[in-house]
XYZ file of C-alpha atoms in Angstrom:
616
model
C 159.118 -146.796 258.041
C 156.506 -149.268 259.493
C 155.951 -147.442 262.656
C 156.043 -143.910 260.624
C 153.276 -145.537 258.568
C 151.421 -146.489 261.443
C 151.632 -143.138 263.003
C 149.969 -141.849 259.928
C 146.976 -144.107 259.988
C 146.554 -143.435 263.516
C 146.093 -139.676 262.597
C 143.942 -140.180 259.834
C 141.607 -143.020 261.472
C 140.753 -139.980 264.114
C 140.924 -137.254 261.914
C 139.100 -137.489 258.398
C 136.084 -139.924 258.989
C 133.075 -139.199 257.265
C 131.510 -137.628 260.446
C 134.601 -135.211 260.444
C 134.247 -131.621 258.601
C 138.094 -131.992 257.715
C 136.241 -134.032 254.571
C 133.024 -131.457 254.435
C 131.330 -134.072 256.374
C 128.307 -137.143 254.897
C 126.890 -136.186 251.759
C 124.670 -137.692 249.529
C 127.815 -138.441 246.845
C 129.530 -140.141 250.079
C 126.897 -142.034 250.765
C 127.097 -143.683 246.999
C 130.064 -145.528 248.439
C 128.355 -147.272 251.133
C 125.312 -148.351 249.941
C 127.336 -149.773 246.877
C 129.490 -151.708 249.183
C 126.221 -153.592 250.501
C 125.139 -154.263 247.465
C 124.174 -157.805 246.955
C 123.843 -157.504 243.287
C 126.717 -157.849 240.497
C 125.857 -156.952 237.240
C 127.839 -154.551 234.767
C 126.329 -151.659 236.179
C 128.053 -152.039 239.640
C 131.715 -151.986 237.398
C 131.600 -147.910 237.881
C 130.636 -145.685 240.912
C 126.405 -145.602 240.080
C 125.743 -143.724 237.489
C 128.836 -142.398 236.236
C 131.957 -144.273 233.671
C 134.901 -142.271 235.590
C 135.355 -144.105 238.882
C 136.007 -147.643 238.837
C 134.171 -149.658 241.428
C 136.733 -152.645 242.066
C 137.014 -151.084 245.458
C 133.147 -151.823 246.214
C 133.046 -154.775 244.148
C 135.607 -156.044 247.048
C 133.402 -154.732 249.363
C 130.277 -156.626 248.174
C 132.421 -159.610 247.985
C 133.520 -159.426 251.115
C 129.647 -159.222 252.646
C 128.334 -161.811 250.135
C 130.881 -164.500 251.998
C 130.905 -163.080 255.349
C 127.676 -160.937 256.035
C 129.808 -158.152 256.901
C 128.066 -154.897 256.784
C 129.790 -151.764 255.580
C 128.819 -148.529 257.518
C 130.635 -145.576 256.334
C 133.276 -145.518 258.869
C 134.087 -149.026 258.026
C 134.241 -148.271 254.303
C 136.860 -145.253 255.149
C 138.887 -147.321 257.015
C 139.274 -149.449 253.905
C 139.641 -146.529 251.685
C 142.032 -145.037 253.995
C 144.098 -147.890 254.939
C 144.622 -147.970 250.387
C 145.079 -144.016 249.990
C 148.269 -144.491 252.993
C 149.716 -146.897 251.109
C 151.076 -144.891 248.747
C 153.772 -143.692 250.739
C 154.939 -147.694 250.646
C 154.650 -147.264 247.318
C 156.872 -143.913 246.936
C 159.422 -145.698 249.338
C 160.075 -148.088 246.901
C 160.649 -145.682 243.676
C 163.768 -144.896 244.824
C 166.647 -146.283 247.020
C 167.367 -142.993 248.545
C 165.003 -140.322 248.331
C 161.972 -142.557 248.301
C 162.182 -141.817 252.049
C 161.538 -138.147 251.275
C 159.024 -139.167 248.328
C 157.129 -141.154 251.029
C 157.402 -138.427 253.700
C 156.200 -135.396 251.395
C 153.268 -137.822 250.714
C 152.396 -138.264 254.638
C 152.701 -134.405 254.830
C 150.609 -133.914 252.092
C 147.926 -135.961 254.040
C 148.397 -134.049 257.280
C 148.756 -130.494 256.057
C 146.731 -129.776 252.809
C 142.886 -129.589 253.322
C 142.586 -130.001 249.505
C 144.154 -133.754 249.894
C 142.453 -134.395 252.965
C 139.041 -134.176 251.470
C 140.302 -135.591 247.826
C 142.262 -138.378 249.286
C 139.509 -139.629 252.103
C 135.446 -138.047 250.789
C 133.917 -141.579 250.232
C 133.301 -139.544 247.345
C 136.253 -138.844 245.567
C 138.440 -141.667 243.639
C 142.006 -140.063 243.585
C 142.783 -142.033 246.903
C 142.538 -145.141 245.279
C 143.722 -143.942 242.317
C 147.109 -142.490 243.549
C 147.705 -146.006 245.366
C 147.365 -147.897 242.514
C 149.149 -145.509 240.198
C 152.214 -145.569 242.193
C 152.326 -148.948 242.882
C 151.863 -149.553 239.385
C 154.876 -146.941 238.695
C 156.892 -149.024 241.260
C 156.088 -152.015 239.512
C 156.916 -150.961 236.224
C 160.406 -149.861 236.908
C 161.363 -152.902 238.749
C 160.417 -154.426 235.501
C 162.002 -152.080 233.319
C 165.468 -153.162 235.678
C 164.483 -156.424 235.393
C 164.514 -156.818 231.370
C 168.022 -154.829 231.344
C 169.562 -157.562 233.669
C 170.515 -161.141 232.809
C 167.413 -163.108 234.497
C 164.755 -161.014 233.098
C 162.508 -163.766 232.258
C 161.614 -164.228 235.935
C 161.593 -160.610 236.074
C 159.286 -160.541 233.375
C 157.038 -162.971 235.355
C 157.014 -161.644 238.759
C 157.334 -157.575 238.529
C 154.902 -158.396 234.994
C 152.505 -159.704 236.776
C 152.668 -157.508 239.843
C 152.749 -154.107 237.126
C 149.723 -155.899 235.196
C 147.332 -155.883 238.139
C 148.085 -152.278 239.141
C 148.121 -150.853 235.786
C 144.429 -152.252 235.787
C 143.221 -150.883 239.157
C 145.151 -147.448 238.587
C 143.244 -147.290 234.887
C 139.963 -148.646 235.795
C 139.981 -146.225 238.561
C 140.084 -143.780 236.247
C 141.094 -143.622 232.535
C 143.363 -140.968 233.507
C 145.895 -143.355 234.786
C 146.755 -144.554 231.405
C 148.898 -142.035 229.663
C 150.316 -141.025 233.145
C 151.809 -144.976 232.959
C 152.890 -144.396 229.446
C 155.015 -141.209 230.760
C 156.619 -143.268 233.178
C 157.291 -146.307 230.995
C 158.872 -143.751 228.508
C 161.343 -141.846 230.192
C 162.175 -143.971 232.484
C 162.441 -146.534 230.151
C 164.193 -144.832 227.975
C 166.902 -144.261 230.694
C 167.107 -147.603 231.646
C 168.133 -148.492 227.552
C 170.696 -145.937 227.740
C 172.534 -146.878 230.377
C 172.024 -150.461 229.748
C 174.917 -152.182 227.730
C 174.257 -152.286 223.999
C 172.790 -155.493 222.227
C 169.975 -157.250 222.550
C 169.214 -156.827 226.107
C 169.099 -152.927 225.723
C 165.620 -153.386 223.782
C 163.857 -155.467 226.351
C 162.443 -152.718 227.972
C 159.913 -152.052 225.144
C 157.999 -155.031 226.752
C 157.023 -153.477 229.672
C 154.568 -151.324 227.517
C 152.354 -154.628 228.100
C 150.926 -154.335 231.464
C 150.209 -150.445 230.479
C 148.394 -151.801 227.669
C 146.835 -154.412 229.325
C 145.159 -151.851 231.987
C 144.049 -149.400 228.998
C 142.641 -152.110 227.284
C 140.683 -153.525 230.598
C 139.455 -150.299 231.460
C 138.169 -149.306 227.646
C 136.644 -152.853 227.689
C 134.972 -152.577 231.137
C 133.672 -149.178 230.260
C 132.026 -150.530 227.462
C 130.356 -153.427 229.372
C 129.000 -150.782 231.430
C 127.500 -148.225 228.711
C 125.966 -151.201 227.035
C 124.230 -152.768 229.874
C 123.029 -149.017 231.278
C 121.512 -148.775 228.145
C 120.039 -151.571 227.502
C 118.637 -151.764 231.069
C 117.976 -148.168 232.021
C 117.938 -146.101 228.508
C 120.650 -143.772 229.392
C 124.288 -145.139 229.017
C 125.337 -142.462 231.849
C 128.323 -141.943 229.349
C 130.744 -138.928 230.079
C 131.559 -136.418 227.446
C 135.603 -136.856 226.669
C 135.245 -135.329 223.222
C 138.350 -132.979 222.505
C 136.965 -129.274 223.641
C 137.657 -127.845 220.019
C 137.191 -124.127 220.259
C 138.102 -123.812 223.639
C 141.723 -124.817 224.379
C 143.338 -121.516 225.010
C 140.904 -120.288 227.331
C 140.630 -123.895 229.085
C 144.800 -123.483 229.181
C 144.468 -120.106 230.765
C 142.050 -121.482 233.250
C 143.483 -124.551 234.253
C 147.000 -122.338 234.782
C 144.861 -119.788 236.972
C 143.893 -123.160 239.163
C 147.610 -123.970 239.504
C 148.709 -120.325 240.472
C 145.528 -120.366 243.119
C 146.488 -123.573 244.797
C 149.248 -123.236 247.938
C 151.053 -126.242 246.102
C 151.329 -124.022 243.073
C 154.779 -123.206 243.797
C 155.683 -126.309 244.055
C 154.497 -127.882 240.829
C 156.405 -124.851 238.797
C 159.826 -126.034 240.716
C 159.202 -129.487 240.166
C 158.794 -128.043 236.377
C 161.659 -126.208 236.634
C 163.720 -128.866 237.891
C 162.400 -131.094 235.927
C 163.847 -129.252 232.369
C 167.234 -129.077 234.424
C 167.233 -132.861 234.941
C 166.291 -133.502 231.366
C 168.995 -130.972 230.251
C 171.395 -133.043 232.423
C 170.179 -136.419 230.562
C 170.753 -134.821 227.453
C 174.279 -132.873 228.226
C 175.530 -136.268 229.479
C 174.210 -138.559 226.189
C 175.464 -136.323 223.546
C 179.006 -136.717 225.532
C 178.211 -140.313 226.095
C 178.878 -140.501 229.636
C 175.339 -141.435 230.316
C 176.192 -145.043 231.615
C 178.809 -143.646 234.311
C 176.618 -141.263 235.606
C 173.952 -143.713 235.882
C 172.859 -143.251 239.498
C 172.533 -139.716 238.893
C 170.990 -140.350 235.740
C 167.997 -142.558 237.336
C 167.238 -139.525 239.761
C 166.847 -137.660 236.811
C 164.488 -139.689 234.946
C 162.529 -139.949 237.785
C 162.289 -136.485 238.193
C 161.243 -136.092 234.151
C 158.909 -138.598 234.639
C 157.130 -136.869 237.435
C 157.298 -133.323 235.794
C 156.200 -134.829 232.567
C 153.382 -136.996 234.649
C 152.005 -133.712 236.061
C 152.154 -131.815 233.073
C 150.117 -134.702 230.772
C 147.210 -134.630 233.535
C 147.706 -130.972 233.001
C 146.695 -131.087 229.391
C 143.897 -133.745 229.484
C 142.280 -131.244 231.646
C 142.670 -128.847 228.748
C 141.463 -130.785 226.339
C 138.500 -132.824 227.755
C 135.329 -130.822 227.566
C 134.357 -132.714 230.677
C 136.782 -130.367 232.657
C 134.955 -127.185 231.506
C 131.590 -128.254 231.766
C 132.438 -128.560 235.259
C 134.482 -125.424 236.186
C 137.789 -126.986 235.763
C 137.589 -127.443 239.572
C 140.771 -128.029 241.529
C 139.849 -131.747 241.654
C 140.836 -132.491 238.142
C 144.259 -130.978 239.223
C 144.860 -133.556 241.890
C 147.333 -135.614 240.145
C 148.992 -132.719 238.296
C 149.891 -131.088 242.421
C 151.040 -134.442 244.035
C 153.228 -135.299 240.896
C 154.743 -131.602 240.303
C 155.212 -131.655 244.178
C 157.093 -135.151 243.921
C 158.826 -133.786 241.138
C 160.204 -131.069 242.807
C 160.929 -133.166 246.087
C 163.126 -135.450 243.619
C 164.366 -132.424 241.614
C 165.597 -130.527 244.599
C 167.638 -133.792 245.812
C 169.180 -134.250 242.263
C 170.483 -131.287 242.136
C 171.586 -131.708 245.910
C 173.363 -134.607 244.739
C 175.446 -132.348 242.212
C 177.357 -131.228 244.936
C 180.148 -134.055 245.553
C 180.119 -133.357 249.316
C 176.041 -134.103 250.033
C 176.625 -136.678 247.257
C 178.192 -139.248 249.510
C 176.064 -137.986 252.598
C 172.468 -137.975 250.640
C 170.996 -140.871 252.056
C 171.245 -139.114 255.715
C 169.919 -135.829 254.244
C 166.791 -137.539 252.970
C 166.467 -139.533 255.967
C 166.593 -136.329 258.306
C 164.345 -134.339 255.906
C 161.700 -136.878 255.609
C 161.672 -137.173 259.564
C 161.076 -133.496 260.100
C 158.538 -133.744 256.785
C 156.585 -136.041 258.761
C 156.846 -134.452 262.543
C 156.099 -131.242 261.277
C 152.696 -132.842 259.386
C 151.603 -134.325 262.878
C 152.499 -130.943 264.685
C 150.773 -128.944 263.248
C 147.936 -131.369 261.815
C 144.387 -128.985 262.304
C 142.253 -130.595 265.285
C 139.067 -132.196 263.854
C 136.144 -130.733 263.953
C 132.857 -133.067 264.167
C 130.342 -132.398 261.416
C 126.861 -133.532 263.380
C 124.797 -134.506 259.976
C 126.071 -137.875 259.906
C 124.516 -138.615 263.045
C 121.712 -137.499 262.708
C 121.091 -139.111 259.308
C 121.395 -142.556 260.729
C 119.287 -140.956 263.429
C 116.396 -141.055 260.713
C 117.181 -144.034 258.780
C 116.918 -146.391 261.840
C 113.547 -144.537 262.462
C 112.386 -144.286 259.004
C 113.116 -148.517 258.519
C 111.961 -149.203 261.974
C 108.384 -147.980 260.663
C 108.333 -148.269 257.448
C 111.389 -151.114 255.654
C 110.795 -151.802 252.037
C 109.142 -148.512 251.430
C 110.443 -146.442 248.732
C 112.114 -143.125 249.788
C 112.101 -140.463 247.376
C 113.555 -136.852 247.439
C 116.425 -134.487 245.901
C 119.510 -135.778 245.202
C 121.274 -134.298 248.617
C 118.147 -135.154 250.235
C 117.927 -138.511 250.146
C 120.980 -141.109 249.283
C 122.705 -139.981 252.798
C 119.880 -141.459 254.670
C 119.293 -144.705 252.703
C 123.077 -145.544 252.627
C 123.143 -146.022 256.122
C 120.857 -149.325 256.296
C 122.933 -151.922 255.291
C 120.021 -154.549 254.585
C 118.863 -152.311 251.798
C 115.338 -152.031 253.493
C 115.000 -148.205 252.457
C 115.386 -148.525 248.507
C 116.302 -144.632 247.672
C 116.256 -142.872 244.591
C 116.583 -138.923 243.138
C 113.171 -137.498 242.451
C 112.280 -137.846 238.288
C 114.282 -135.634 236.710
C 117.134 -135.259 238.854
C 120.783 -136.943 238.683
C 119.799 -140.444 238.974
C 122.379 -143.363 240.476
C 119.708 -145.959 241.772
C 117.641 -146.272 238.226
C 117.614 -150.089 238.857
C 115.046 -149.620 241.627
C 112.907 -147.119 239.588
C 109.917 -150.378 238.929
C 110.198 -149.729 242.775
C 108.345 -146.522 242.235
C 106.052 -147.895 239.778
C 104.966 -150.872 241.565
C 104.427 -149.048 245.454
C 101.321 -147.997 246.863
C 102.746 -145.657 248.928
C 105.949 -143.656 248.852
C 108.162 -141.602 251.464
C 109.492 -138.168 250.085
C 112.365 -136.304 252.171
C 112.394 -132.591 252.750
C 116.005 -131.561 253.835
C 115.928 -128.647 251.719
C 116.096 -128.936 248.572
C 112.038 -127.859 247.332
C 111.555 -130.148 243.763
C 108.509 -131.005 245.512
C 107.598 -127.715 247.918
C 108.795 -127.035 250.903
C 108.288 -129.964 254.504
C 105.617 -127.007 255.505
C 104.075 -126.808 252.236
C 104.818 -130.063 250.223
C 103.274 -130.805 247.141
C 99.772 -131.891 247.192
C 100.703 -134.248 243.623
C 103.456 -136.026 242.532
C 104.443 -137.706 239.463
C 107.537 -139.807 239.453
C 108.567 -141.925 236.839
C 105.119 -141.735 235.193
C 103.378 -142.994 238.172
C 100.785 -140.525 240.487
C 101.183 -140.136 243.875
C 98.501 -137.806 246.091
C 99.836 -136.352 249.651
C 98.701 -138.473 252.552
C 100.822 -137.623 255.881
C 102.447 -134.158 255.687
C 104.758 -135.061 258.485
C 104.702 -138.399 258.939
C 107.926 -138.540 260.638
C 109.917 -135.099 261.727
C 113.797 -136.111 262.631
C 115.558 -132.737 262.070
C 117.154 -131.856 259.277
C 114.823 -134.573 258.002
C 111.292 -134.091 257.363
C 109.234 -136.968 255.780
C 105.760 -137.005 254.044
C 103.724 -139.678 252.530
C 102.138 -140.330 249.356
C 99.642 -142.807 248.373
C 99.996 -144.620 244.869
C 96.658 -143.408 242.986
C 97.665 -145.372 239.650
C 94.647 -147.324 240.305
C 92.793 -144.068 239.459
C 94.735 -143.859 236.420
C 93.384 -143.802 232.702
C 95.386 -144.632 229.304
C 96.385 -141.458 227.427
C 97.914 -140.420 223.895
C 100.052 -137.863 223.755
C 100.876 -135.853 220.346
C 103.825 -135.776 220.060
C 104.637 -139.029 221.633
C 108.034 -137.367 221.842
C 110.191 -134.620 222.094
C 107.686 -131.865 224.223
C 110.236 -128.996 224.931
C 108.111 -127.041 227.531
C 110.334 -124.535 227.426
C 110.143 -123.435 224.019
C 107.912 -120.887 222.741
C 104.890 -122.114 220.746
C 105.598 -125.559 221.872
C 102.600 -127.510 222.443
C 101.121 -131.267 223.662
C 97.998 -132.476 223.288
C 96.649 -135.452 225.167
C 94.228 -137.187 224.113
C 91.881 -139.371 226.694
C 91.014 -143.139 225.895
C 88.526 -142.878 227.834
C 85.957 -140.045 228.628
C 86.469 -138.034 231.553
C 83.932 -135.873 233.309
C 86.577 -134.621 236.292
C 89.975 -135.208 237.234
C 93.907 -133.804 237.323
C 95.842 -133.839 234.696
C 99.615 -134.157 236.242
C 102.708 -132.921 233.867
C 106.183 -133.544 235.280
C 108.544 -130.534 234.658
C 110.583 -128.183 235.726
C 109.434 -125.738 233.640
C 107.100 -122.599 235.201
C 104.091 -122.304 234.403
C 103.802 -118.809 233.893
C 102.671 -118.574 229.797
C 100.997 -121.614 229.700
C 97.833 -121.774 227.834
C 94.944 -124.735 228.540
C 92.485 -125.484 225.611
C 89.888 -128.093 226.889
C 87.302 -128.007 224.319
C 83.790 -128.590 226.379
C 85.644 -127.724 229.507
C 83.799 -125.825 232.229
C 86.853 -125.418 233.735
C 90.217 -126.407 233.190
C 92.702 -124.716 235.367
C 96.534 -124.926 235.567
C 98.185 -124.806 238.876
C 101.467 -124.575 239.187
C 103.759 -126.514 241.351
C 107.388 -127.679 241.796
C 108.111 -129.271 239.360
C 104.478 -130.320 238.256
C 102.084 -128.643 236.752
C 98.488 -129.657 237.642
C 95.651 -129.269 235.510
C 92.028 -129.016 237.221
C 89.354 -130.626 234.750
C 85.810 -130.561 235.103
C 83.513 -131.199 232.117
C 81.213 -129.316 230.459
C 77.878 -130.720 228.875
C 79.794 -133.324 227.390
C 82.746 -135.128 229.099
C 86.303 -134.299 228.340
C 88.235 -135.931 225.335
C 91.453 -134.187 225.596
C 93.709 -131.422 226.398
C 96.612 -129.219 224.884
C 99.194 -127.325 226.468
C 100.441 -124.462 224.532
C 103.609 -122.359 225.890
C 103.630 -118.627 225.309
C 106.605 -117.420 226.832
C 110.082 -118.956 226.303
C 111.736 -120.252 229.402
C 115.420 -121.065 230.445
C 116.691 -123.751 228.893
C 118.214 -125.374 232.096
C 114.389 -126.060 233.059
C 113.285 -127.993 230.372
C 113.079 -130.921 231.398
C 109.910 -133.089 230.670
C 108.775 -135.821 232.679
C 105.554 -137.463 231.232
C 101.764 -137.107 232.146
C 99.256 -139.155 233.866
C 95.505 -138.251 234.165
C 94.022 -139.290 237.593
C 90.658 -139.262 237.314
C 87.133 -139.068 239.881
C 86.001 -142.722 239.419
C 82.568 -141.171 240.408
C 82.654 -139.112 237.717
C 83.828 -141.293 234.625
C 81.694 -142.480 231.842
């Protein structure tokens, strides 16, 4: 098994880098990954991927361990290795579930890996969690039952220590991975379980097993506590708790059933998770036939197949349902993600199924260890035969490209841009010279250098194509991000294709106090809604910047004493022109018209930059 598990690693360690489009290539949500791995902070934020409670970050914590003793920096090949090295592992960790066909558990794993472009990105995007996740979760499973074994036999006190322990710590990494994990554990500490009391002798002993709930428990409990740390300190620090929406989708259950069954039939594992359902009821039916007759306990090898086939089946179905009941799932398309665990665990289901039932048959009974033995070999040669042949995806490259120019001319200066613009390139300067955040407005997972933004005199903004701020051959002339001005300086200050950067000078020295009415709440999307601000200061000429997403088209300007006051509108800004009358400008009220999508009404503050030659 050592050398077939080498083999493996070989194939993925050339095949599904970040740089490879086998994974759809460096992205932005890659790069997350990476520049979390150099972080040198630890704080309760850095418990979850940034900005999100879903993906637990022990495997970056590690990371930034790891650098904090040794200096090590983490590029993002060297950060897949480590993620790929885990996400392998579970075929160790499928070997051991079973004495006999964990050779074909481990192989239809490996083949999994090799064959299905779904798992290949899932299992090894920088992105994704469900290659951690998976690892853990079977190791944890593999723990458990040894420790369910272990309470049924006559030392289970040092079973209780050992496998305890060992089930303990991956219970916690498979739930704080993601919360998921949890009732998948309780599945497997039921039936199986519950199989091991019914074979087990009665007394006493037979009862044991109920213990092993603990190390479940213990990993819900960590997780739910850890999650908490996190909301708490995001909130406290950053005013938004970046909690996820897990409320019960009320209202929407049949047609998030019908959709999530659609995903199943769509999916070329499909097939395979209705056998492993399928064969699944047959080995429950079997469990049940043979304890009504109470022949359970001589049947017992049989009868652990079995509950290891439930166990999977039931495993795949409980993901199943939280994706039909967590709102989550339809806000986001119910996308074939969220059916990750529900396709490997139907297809190990039906890998274990098929070989129960093979072992019904008295003549492959005695001869089923050879059968799984040849089947996972040609699982596993067929996965490297006919493995696709990478294909290089050239943006990694030329990302680092223009981070080692952009910090060669410019380290410590704030980059700035859309959300796929900008996190790719900073990730890939380990020193954290190029602190990198979403543009105001957008999905933020950096808000801990936002003071950054406040506190520059000049910022970088990256035009790779998304346009929040124009276009790299028309970029905005104004910015306002996170309530701080910024005028265009350099239009192209550096040009490293598909990069383009521009500069922006800080003009908050330029800046004068305003009210607003309301202080809060401006939808500027919403017809008749209006906000006035009011200037602390007189003003004879200036701009008058308004961060939104909002168009400007129905927009109305009152300026009373204006001579003009005109409202340009920009990406994501409007700009209002102000020149004074006779008597210098006191304030200014927006009035919308026209209703506006909702989607766009996002409000990001104002700041009045005025013509110190012109003030009073």
């Amino acid at each position: 098994m050592g050398l077939l598990w080498v083999s493996l690693l070989a194939r993925v360690f050339t095949h599904f880098d970040p740089g490879s489009q086998l994974v759809n290539g460096w992205n932005s949500d890659a790069a997350i990954a990476v520049l979390q791995s150099n972080d040198p902070v630890f704080d309760a934020f850095r418990l979850y991927y940034y900005g999100q409670d879903r993906i637990g970050a022990w495997p970056w914590l590690l990371a930034q361990g790891w650098r904090a003793l040794t200096g090590f920096d983490w590029t993002p090949y060297r950060v897949f290795l480590w993620q790929a090295t885990w996400a392998c592992g579970a075929c160790l960790a499928l070997l051991g579930l079973h004495r006999q066909v964990g050779w074909v558990l481990a192989a239809s794993f490996a083949a999994l890996i090799l064959l299905s472009p779904l798992f290949q990105v899932q299992l090894f995007a920088l992105s994704q969690p469900f290659g951690w996740q998976l690892t853990a979760l079977f190791l944890a499973w593999w723990t458990l039952t040894r420790l369910l074994e272990g309470l049924a036999g006559p030392g289970f006190r040092r079973a209780a220590g050992t496998w305890g322990s060992a089930a303990t710590l991956f219970s916690v990494l498979a739930c704080w991975t993601s919360p998921t994990s949890g009732p998948l554990l309780l599945v497997c500490f039921g039936v199986q379980g519950g199989c091991v009391a019914l074979v087990s002798p009665p007394g006493g002993a037979r009862w044991r097993w109920l213990g092993a709930v603990l190390p479940v428990a213990a990993g819900i409990g960590f997780e739910a506590w850890v999650r908490h740390l996190f909301h708490r300190f995001a909130k406290r620090q950053f005013g938004h708790a970046y909690r996820t929406s897990l409320e019960v989708d009320t209202g929407y259950l049949l047609e998030n059933a019908a959709a999530v069954w659609r995903r199943i039939l769509e999916d070329a594992l499909g097939p395979f998770v209705l056998l492993g359902g399928a064969v699944g009821l047959g080995a429950l039916g079997f469990l049940l036939w043979h304890l009504r007759r109470r022949t359970l306990a001589a049947q017992a090898a049989q009868a652990g197949l079995a509950a290891l086939t439930v166990a999977f089946a039931t495993a795949a179905l409980a993901n199943a349902c939280l994706t039909v009941l967590v709102r989550h799932a339809r806000l986001n398309e119910h996308d074939i993600r969220y059916l990750v665990p529900t396709l490997v665990l139907g297809g190990m289901a039906a890998v274990s199924g098929v070989f129960f039932l093979l072992g019904q048959v008295s003549f492959l009974r005695a001869r089923l260890g050879a059968v799984a033995a040849l089947t996972a070999g040609g699982l596993v040669a067929g996965g490297h035969l006919f493995l696709r042949p990478r294909t290089p995806a050239p943006l990694l490259e030329r990302s680092q490209v223009a981070a080692d120019a952009v910090v060669s001319r410019a380290a410590g200066t704030v980059l700035l841009g859309g959300y796929w613009d900008t996190y790719l390139v900073g990730a890939l300067d380990p020193a954290h010279r190029l602190p990198v955040l979403a543009v105001d407005g957008d999905y933020q997972r950096t808000p801990f250098w936002v003071p950054r933004v406040r506190e520059a005199q000049e910022v970088l903004v990256s035009f790779a194509g998304e346009r929040w701020a124009g276009t790299a051959d028309q970029p905005n002339p104004w910015l306002l991000q996170f309530g701080a001005p910024f005028q265009l300086a350099e239009a192209r200050w550096a040009v490293l294709p598909p990069f383009q950067f521009a500069r922006y000078r800080s003009m908050r020295a330029h800046t004068l106090p305003v009210q607003l009415d309301p202080e809060r709440g401006f939808a500027p999307c919403e017809p008749g809604a209006s906000l006035t601000v009011r200037f602390e200061q007189p003003v004879e000429q200036g701009v008058l910047l308004v961060g939104t997403r909002t168009s400007a088209t129905g927009v109305e300007v009152e300026a009373p004493g204006a001579a003009e006051a005109r409202l340009e509108g920009l990406p994501s800004l409007w700009v209002v022109h102000l020149s004074a009358g006779e008597q210098p400008l006191r304030q200014v009220t927006l009035r919308q018209r026209a209703g506006q999508a909702s989607e766009q009404c996002w409000f990001g503050g104002v700041a009045l930059v005025a013509d110190n030659q012109k003030m009073r």
